[in-house]
Tab-separated table of C-alpha atoms in Angstrom:
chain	number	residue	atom	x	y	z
J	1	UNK	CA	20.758	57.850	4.652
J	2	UNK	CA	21.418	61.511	4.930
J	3	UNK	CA	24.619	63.099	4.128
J	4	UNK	CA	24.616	64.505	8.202
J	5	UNK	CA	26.824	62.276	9.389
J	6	UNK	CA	30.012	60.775	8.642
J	7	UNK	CA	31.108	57.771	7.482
J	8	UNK	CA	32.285	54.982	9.167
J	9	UNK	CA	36.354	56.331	9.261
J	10	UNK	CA	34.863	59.678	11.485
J	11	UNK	CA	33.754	56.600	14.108
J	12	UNK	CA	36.698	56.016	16.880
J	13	UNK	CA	35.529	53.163	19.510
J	14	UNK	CA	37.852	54.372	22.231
J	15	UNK	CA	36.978	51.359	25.340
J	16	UNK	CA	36.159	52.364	28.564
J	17	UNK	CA	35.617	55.977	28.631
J	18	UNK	CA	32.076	56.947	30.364
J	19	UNK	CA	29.753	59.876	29.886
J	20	UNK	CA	29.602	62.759	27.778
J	21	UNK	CA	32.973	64.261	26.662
J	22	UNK	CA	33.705	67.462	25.534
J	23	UNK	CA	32.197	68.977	21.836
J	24	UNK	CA	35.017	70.193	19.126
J	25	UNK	CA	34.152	71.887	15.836
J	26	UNK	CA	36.463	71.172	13.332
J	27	UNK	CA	37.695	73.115	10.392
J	28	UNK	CA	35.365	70.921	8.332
J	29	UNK	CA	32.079	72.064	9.789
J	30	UNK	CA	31.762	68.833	11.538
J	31	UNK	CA	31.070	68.726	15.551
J	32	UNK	CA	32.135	65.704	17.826
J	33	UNK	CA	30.840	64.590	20.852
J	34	UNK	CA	31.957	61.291	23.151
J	35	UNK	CA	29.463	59.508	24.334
J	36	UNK	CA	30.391	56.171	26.460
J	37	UNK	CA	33.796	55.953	24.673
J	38	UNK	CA	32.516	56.623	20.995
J	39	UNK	CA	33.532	59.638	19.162
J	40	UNK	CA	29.947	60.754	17.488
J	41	UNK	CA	30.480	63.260	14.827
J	42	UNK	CA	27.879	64.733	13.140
J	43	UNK	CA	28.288	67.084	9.945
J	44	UNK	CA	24.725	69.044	10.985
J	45	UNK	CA	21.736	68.538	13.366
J	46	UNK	CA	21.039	65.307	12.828
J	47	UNK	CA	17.338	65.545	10.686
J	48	UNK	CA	16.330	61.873	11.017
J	49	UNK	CA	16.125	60.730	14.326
J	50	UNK	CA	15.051	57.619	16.188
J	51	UNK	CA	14.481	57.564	19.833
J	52	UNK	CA	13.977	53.842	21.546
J	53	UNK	CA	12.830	53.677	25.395
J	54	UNK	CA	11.223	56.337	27.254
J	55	UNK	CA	13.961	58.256	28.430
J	56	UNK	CA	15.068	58.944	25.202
J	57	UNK	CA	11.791	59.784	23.408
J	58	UNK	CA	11.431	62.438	26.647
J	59	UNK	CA	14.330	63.922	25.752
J	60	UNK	CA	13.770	64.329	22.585
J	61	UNK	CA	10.632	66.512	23.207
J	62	UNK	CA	12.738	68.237	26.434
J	63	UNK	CA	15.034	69.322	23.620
J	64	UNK	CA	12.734	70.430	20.871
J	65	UNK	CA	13.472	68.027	19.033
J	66	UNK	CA	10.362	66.170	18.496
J	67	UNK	CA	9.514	66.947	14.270
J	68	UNK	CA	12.970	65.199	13.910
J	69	UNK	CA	11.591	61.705	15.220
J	70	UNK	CA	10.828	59.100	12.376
J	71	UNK	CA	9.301	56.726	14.898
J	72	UNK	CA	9.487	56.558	18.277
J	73	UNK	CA	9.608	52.620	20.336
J	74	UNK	CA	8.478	50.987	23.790
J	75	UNK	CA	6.941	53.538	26.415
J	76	UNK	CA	7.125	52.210	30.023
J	77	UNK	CA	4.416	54.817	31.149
J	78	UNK	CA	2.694	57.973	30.051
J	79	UNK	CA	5.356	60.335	29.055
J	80	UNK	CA	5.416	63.826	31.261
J	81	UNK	CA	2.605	65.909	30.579
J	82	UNK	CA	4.412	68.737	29.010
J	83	UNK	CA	5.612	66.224	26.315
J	84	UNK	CA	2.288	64.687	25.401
J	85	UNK	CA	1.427	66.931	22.537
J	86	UNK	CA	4.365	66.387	20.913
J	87	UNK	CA	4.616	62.805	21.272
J	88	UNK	CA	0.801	62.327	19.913
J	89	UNK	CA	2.707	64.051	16.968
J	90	UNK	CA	4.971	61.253	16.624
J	91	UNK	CA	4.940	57.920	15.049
J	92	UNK	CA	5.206	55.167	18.097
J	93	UNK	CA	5.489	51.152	17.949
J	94	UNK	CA	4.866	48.967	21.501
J	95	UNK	CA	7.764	46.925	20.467
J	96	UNK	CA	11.895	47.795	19.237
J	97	UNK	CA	12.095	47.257	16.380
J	98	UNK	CA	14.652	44.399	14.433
J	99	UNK	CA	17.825	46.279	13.065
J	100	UNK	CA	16.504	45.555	9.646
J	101	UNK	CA	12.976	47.568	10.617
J	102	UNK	CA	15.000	50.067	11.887
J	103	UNK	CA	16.675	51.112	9.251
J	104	UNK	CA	13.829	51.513	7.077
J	105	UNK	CA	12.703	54.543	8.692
J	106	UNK	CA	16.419	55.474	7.504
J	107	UNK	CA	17.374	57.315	10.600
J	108	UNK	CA	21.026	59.452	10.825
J	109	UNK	CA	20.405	59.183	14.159
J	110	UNK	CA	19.492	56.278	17.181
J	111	UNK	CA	18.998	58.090	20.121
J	112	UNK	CA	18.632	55.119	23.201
J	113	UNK	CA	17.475	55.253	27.026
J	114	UNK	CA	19.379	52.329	27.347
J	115	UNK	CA	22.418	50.110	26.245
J	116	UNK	CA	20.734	46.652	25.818
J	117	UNK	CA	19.921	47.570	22.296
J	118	UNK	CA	23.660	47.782	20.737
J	119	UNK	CA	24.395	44.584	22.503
J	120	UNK	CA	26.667	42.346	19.839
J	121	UNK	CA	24.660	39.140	20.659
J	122	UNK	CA	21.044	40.399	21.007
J	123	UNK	CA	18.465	37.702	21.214
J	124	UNK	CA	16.308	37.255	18.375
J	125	UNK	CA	15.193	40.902	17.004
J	126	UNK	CA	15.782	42.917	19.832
J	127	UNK	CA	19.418	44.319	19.262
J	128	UNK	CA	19.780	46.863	16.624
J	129	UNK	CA	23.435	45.889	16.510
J	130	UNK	CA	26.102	47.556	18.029
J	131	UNK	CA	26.967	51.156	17.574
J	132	UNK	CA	29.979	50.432	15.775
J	133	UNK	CA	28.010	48.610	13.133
J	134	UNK	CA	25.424	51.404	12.865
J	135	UNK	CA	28.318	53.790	12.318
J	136	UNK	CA	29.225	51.635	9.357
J	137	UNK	CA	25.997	52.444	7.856
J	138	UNK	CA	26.020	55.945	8.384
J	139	UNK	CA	23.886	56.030	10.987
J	140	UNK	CA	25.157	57.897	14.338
J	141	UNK	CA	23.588	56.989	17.693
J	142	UNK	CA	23.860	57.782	21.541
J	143	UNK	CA	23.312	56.016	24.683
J	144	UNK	CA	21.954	57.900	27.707
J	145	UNK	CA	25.453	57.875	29.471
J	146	UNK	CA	23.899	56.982	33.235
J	147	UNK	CA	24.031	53.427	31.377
J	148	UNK	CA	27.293	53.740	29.758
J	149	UNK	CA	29.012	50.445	29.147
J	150	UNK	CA	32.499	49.365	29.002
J	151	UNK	CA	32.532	48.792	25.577
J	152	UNK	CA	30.681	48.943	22.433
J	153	UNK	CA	28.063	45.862	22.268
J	154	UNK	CA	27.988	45.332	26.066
J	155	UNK	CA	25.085	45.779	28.460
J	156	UNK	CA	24.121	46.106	32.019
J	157	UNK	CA	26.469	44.208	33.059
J	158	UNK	CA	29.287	46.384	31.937
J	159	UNK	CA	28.256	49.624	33.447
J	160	UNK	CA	31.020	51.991	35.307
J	161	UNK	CA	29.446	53.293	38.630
J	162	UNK	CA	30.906	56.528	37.973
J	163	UNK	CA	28.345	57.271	35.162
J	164	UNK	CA	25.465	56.319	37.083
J	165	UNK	CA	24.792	60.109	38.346
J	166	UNK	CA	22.279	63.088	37.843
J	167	UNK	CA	24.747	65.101	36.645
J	168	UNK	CA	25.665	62.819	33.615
J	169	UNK	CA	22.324	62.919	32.245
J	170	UNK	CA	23.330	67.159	32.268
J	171	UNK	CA	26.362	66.088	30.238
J	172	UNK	CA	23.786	64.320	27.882
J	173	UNK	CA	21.916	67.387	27.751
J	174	UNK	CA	24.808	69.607	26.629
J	175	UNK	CA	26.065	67.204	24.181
J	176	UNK	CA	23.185	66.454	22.431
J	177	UNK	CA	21.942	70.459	22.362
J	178	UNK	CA	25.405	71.267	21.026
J	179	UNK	CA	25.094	67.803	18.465
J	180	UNK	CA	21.093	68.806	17.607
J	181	UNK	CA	21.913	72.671	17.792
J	182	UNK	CA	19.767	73.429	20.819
J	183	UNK	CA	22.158	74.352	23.299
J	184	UNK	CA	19.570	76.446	24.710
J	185	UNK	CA	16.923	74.451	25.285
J	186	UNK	CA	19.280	71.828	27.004
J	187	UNK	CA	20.375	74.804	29.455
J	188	UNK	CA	16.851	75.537	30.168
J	189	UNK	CA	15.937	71.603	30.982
J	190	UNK	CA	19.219	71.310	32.868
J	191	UNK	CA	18.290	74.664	35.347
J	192	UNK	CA	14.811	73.550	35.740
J	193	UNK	CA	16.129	70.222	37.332
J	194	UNK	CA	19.114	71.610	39.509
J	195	UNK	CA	16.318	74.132	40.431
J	196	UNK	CA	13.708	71.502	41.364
J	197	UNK	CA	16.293	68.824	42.967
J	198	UNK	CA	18.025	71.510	45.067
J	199	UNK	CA	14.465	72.416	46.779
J	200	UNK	CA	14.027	68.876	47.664
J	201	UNK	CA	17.565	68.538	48.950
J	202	UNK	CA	17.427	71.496	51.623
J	203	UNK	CA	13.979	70.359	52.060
J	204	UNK	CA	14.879	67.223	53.389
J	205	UNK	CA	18.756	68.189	54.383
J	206	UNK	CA	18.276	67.367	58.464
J	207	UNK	CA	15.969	63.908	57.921
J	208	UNK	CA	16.463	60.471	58.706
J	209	UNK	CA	16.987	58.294	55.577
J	210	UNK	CA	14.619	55.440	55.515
J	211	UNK	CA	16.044	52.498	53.252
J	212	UNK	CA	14.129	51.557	50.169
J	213	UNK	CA	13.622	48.948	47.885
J	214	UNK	CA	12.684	49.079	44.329
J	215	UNK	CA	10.907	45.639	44.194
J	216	UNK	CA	9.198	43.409	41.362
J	217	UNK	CA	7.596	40.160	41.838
J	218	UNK	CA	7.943	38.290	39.125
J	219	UNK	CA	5.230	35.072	38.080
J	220	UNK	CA	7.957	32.684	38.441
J	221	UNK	CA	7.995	33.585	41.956
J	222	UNK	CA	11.221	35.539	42.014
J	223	UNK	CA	12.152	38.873	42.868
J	224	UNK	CA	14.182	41.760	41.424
J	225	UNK	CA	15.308	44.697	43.159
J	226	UNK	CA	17.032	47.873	41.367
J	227	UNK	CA	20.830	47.097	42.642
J	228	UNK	CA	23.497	49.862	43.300
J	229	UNK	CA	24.190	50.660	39.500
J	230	UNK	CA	20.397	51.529	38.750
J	231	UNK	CA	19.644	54.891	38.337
J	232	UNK	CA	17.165	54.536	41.094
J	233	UNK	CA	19.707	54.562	43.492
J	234	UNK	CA	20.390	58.065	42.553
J	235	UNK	CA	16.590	59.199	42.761
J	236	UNK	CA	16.252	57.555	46.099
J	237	UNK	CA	19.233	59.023	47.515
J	238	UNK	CA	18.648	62.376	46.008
J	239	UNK	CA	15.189	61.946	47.262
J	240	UNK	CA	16.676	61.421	51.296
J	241	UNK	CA	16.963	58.040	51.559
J	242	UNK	CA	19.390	55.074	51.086
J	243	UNK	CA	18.945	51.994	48.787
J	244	UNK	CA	18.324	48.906	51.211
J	245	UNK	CA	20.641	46.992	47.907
J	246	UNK	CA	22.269	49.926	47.136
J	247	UNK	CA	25.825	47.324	47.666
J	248	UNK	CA	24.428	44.924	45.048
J	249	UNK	CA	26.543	46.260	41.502
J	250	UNK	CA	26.670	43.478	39.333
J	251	UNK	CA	23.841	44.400	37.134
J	252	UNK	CA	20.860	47.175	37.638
J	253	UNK	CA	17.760	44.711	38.309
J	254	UNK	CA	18.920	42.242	40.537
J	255	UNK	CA	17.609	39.022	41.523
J	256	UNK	CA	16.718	38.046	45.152
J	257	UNK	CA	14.966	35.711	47.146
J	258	UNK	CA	12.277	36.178	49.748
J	259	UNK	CA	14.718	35.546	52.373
J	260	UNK	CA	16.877	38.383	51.178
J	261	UNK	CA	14.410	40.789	51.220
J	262	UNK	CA	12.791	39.963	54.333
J	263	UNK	CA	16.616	39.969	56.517
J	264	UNK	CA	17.020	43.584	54.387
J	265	UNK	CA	13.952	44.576	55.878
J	266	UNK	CA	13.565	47.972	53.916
J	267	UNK	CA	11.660	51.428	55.671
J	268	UNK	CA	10.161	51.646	52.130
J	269	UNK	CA	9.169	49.130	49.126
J	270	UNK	CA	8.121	50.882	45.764
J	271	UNK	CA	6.674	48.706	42.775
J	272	UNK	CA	8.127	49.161	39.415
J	273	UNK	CA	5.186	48.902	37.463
J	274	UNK	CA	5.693	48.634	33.593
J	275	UNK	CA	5.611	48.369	30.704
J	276	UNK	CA	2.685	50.379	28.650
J	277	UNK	CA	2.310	53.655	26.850
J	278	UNK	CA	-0.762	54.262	28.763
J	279	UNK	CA	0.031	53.695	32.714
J	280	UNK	CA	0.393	55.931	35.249
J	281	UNK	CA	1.149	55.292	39.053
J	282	UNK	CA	-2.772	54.559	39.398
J	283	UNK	CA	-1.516	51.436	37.074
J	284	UNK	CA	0.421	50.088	40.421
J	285	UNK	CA	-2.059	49.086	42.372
J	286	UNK	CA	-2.039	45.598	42.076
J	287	UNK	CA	1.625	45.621	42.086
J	288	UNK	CA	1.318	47.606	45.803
J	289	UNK	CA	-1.300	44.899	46.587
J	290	UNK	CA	1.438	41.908	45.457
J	291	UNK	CA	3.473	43.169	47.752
J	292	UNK	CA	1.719	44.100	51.068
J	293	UNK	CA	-0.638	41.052	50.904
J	294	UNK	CA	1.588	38.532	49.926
J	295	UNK	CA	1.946	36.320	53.349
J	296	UNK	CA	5.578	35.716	53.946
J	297	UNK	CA	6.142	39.522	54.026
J	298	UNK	CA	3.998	40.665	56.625
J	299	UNK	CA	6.523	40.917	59.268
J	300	UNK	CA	8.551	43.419	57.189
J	301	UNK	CA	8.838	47.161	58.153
J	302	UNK	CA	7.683	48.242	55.095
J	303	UNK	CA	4.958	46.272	55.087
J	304	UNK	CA	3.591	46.458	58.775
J	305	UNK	CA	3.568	50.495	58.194
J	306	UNK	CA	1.548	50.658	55.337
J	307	UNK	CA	4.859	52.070	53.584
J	308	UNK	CA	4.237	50.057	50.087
J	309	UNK	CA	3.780	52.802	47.482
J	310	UNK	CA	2.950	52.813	43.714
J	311	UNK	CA	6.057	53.929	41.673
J	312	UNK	CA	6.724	54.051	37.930
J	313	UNK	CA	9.667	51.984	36.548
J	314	UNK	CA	10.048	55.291	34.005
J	315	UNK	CA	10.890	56.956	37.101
J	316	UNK	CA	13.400	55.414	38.329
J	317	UNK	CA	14.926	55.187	34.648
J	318	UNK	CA	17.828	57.877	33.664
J	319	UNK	CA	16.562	60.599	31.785
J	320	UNK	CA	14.710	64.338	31.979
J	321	UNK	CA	12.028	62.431	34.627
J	322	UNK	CA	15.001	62.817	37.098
J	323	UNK	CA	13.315	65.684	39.257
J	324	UNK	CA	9.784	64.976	38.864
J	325	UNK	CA	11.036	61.113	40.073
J	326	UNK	CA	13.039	62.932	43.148
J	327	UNK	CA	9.732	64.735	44.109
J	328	UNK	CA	7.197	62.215	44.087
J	329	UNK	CA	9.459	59.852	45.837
J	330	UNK	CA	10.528	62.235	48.213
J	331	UNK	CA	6.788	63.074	49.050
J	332	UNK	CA	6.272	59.781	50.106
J	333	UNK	CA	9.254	59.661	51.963
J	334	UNK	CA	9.119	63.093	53.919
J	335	UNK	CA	5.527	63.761	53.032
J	336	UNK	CA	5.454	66.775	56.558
J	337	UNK	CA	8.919	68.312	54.390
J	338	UNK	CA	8.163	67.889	50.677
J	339	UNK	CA	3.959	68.098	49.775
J	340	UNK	CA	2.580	66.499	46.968
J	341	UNK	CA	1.847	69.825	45.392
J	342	UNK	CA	5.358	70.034	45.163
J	343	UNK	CA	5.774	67.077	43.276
J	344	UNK	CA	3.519	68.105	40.644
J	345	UNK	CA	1.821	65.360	39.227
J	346	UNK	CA	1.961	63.113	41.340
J	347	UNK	CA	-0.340	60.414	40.264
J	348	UNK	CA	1.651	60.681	37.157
C-alpha cells in the first residue's frame, strides 16, 4: 500500500449519516471527507485508484483522474464518448473482482458506483468486504452517495431516500475533487449538468407527466421494475414524468408480477438493457421487442402507443450520465419540447 492514506485509527464508522459531508484539512496535512457515514481521510491525492461499476469508472475520467486507475471492473454499456479515450487507456476486467484480486493491484483507493460490493456477507467472490475492513488495510474507498446505506456492509436494502438525489452526486463531485485535488474539474462537470438539466426542466416546465416504468423481463418469467429508491426515479422525474412505482422503496429493482404491471398501466415502459462494455441503446432492441410483443401486455398504454423505448440500465444508474440520461429520456417523452439533437447522443 501507499503511505496516502491513513491507517485504520483515522477510520470513524459514524451509522446512518448519508451523502457527502463537509472536507476539513487538518494541521497534519491530512483532508477528510464523509461519505455515507464514514470519515475518509486521505494524507494526499490518492495515486492508486480502483473504480468498480460504471458510474464510478465515468467519474473517474469526468474528474481527470483516469492515469490514477490500476484496473477498472464491470461496464453496463459503452462509457460516454468523451471518456472513451481515456478508458481504452485503462486496464478493465468483465467481472469484480474477489477482495483477494483486488488487493493485488494494491489500490489506496476503491472508488464504487454502488454499495453491494462492501456488503459484510457477499456471496461467493463478489464482496470486496466492507469498507471498514478495507480501512484496516489501508485502503480508503467511497460509495457514490445516491446509494448510501445505513451502515457499513449493508446494501440496497438499507438506502435513505434522502440521498437518492441529483444533487448528491454534486456533493460526490466536490468531495472527491477536494479528496483527488481537482476541485476544478469537479466544478466544471457539476455546471455542465445544472446547465444541461435546467434546459430540459424549463423545456418541459408546463407538460403533462406521463408515468413510466423501468421494466426487465427476466427468463424465469418475472419482472423487475426500478422502485422509488432507484436513481431512475430521479432521471424520470427530472426528465417530466412520474415513476408508475415510484411508491415501491424497499429496494431499487423491484420485483412484480404481470398483473402488477398491467393494473399500473404505465404512459411509458423503458428496457434496462445490460450488462456489456460494448452496448449501446441499439443493444435494446430485443429487450423493446420482449416487451411490446409479449401477449398478455397488449392492452397496456404503453404498449398500444408504440411508447416502448430502448434505454440503458447505465442511464438510469447514479453518476456523471445524470444529464445526458435526463435528455434522452426526456426526448422520448416530450420529443415536440426537447429534440434529439439536444440529447446528444442519443443512440448512445
Amino acid at each position: 500500500m501507499t503511505a496516502s492514506v491513513l491507517a485504520t485509527a483515522a477510520v470513524l464508522l459514524t451509522g446512518c449519516t448519508a451523502g457527502a459531508g463537509s472536507e476539513t484539512a487538518a494541521d497534519d496535512g491530512t483532508t477528510t471527507v464523509e461519505n455515507c457515514g464514514i470519515d475518509v481521510t486521505v494524507e494526499g491525492p490518492p495515486e492508486r485508484v480502483y473504480a468498480a461499476y460504471q458510474p464510478a469508472i465515468e467519474i473517474a475520467h469526468a474528474l481527470g483522474i483516469g492515469d490514477r486507475l490500476v484496473e477498472t471492473a464491470f461496464l453496463d454499456s459503452q462509457v460516454l464518448p468523451e471518456y472513451v479515450e481515456a478508458q481504452e487507456a485503462t486496464e478493465y476486467v468483465e467481472s469484480l473482482p474477489s477482495r483477494e484480486a483486488l488487493l493485488t493491484e494494491e489500490p489506496d483507493f476503491v472508488l464504487s458506483g454502488f454499495n453491494g460490493v462492501f456488503v459484510s456477507d457477499g456471496a461467493g467472490d463478489a464482496s470486496f468486504g466492507t469498507r471498514g475492513s478495507l480501512a484496516e488495510l489501508g485502503v480508503q474507498s467511497w460509495i457514490l452517495s445516491p446509494l448510501c446505506p445505513s451502515a457499513d456492509g449493508l446494501s440496497d436494502e438499507a438506502i435513505d431516500p434522502a440521498t437518492v438525489r441529483v444533487e448528491t452526486i454534486h456533493d460526490d463531485l466536490r468531495a472527491l475533487g477536494d479528496l483527488f485535488d481537482a476541485q476544478e474539474r469537479a466544478e466544471e462537470v457539476i455546471a455542465d449538468q445544472n446547465d444541461r438539466i435546467e434546459a430540459v426542466a424549463e423545456a418541459v416546465a408546463d407538460a403533462d407527466r406521463p408515468t413510466v416504468a423501468f421494466v426487465t423481463l427476466r427468463e424465469d418469467g418475472t419482472i423487475s421494475v426500478a422502485g422509488g429508491i432507484d436513481f431512475g426515479t430521479q432521471v424520470i422525474e427530472h426528465a417530466g414524468g412520474e415513476n408508475a412505482f415510484g411508491d415501491l422503496t424497499e429496494t431499487r429493482n423491484v420485483q412484480i408480477d404481470l398483473e402488477e404491471l398491467i393494473r399500473r398501466d404505465p404512459d411509458v415502459i423503458l428496457t434496462s438493457t445490460c450488462c456489456d462494455a460494448s452496448y449501446t441503446r441499439e443493444d435494446a432492441a430485443d429487450d423493446v421487442a420482449a416487451i411490446a410483443e409479449h401477449p398478455a401486455l397488449s392492452g397496456v398504454t404503453a404498449v398500444e402507443q408504440d411508447q416502448v423505448h430502448p434505454f440503458l440500465f447505465a442511464d438510469r444508474s447514479a453518476g456523471v450520465r445524470a444529464a445526458h440520461a435526463i435528455e434522452v429520456l426526456a426526448s422520448l417523452l416530450h420529443p415536440d419540447l426537447v429534440s434529439s439533437e439536444q440529447a446528444g447522443s442519443v443512440t448512445e
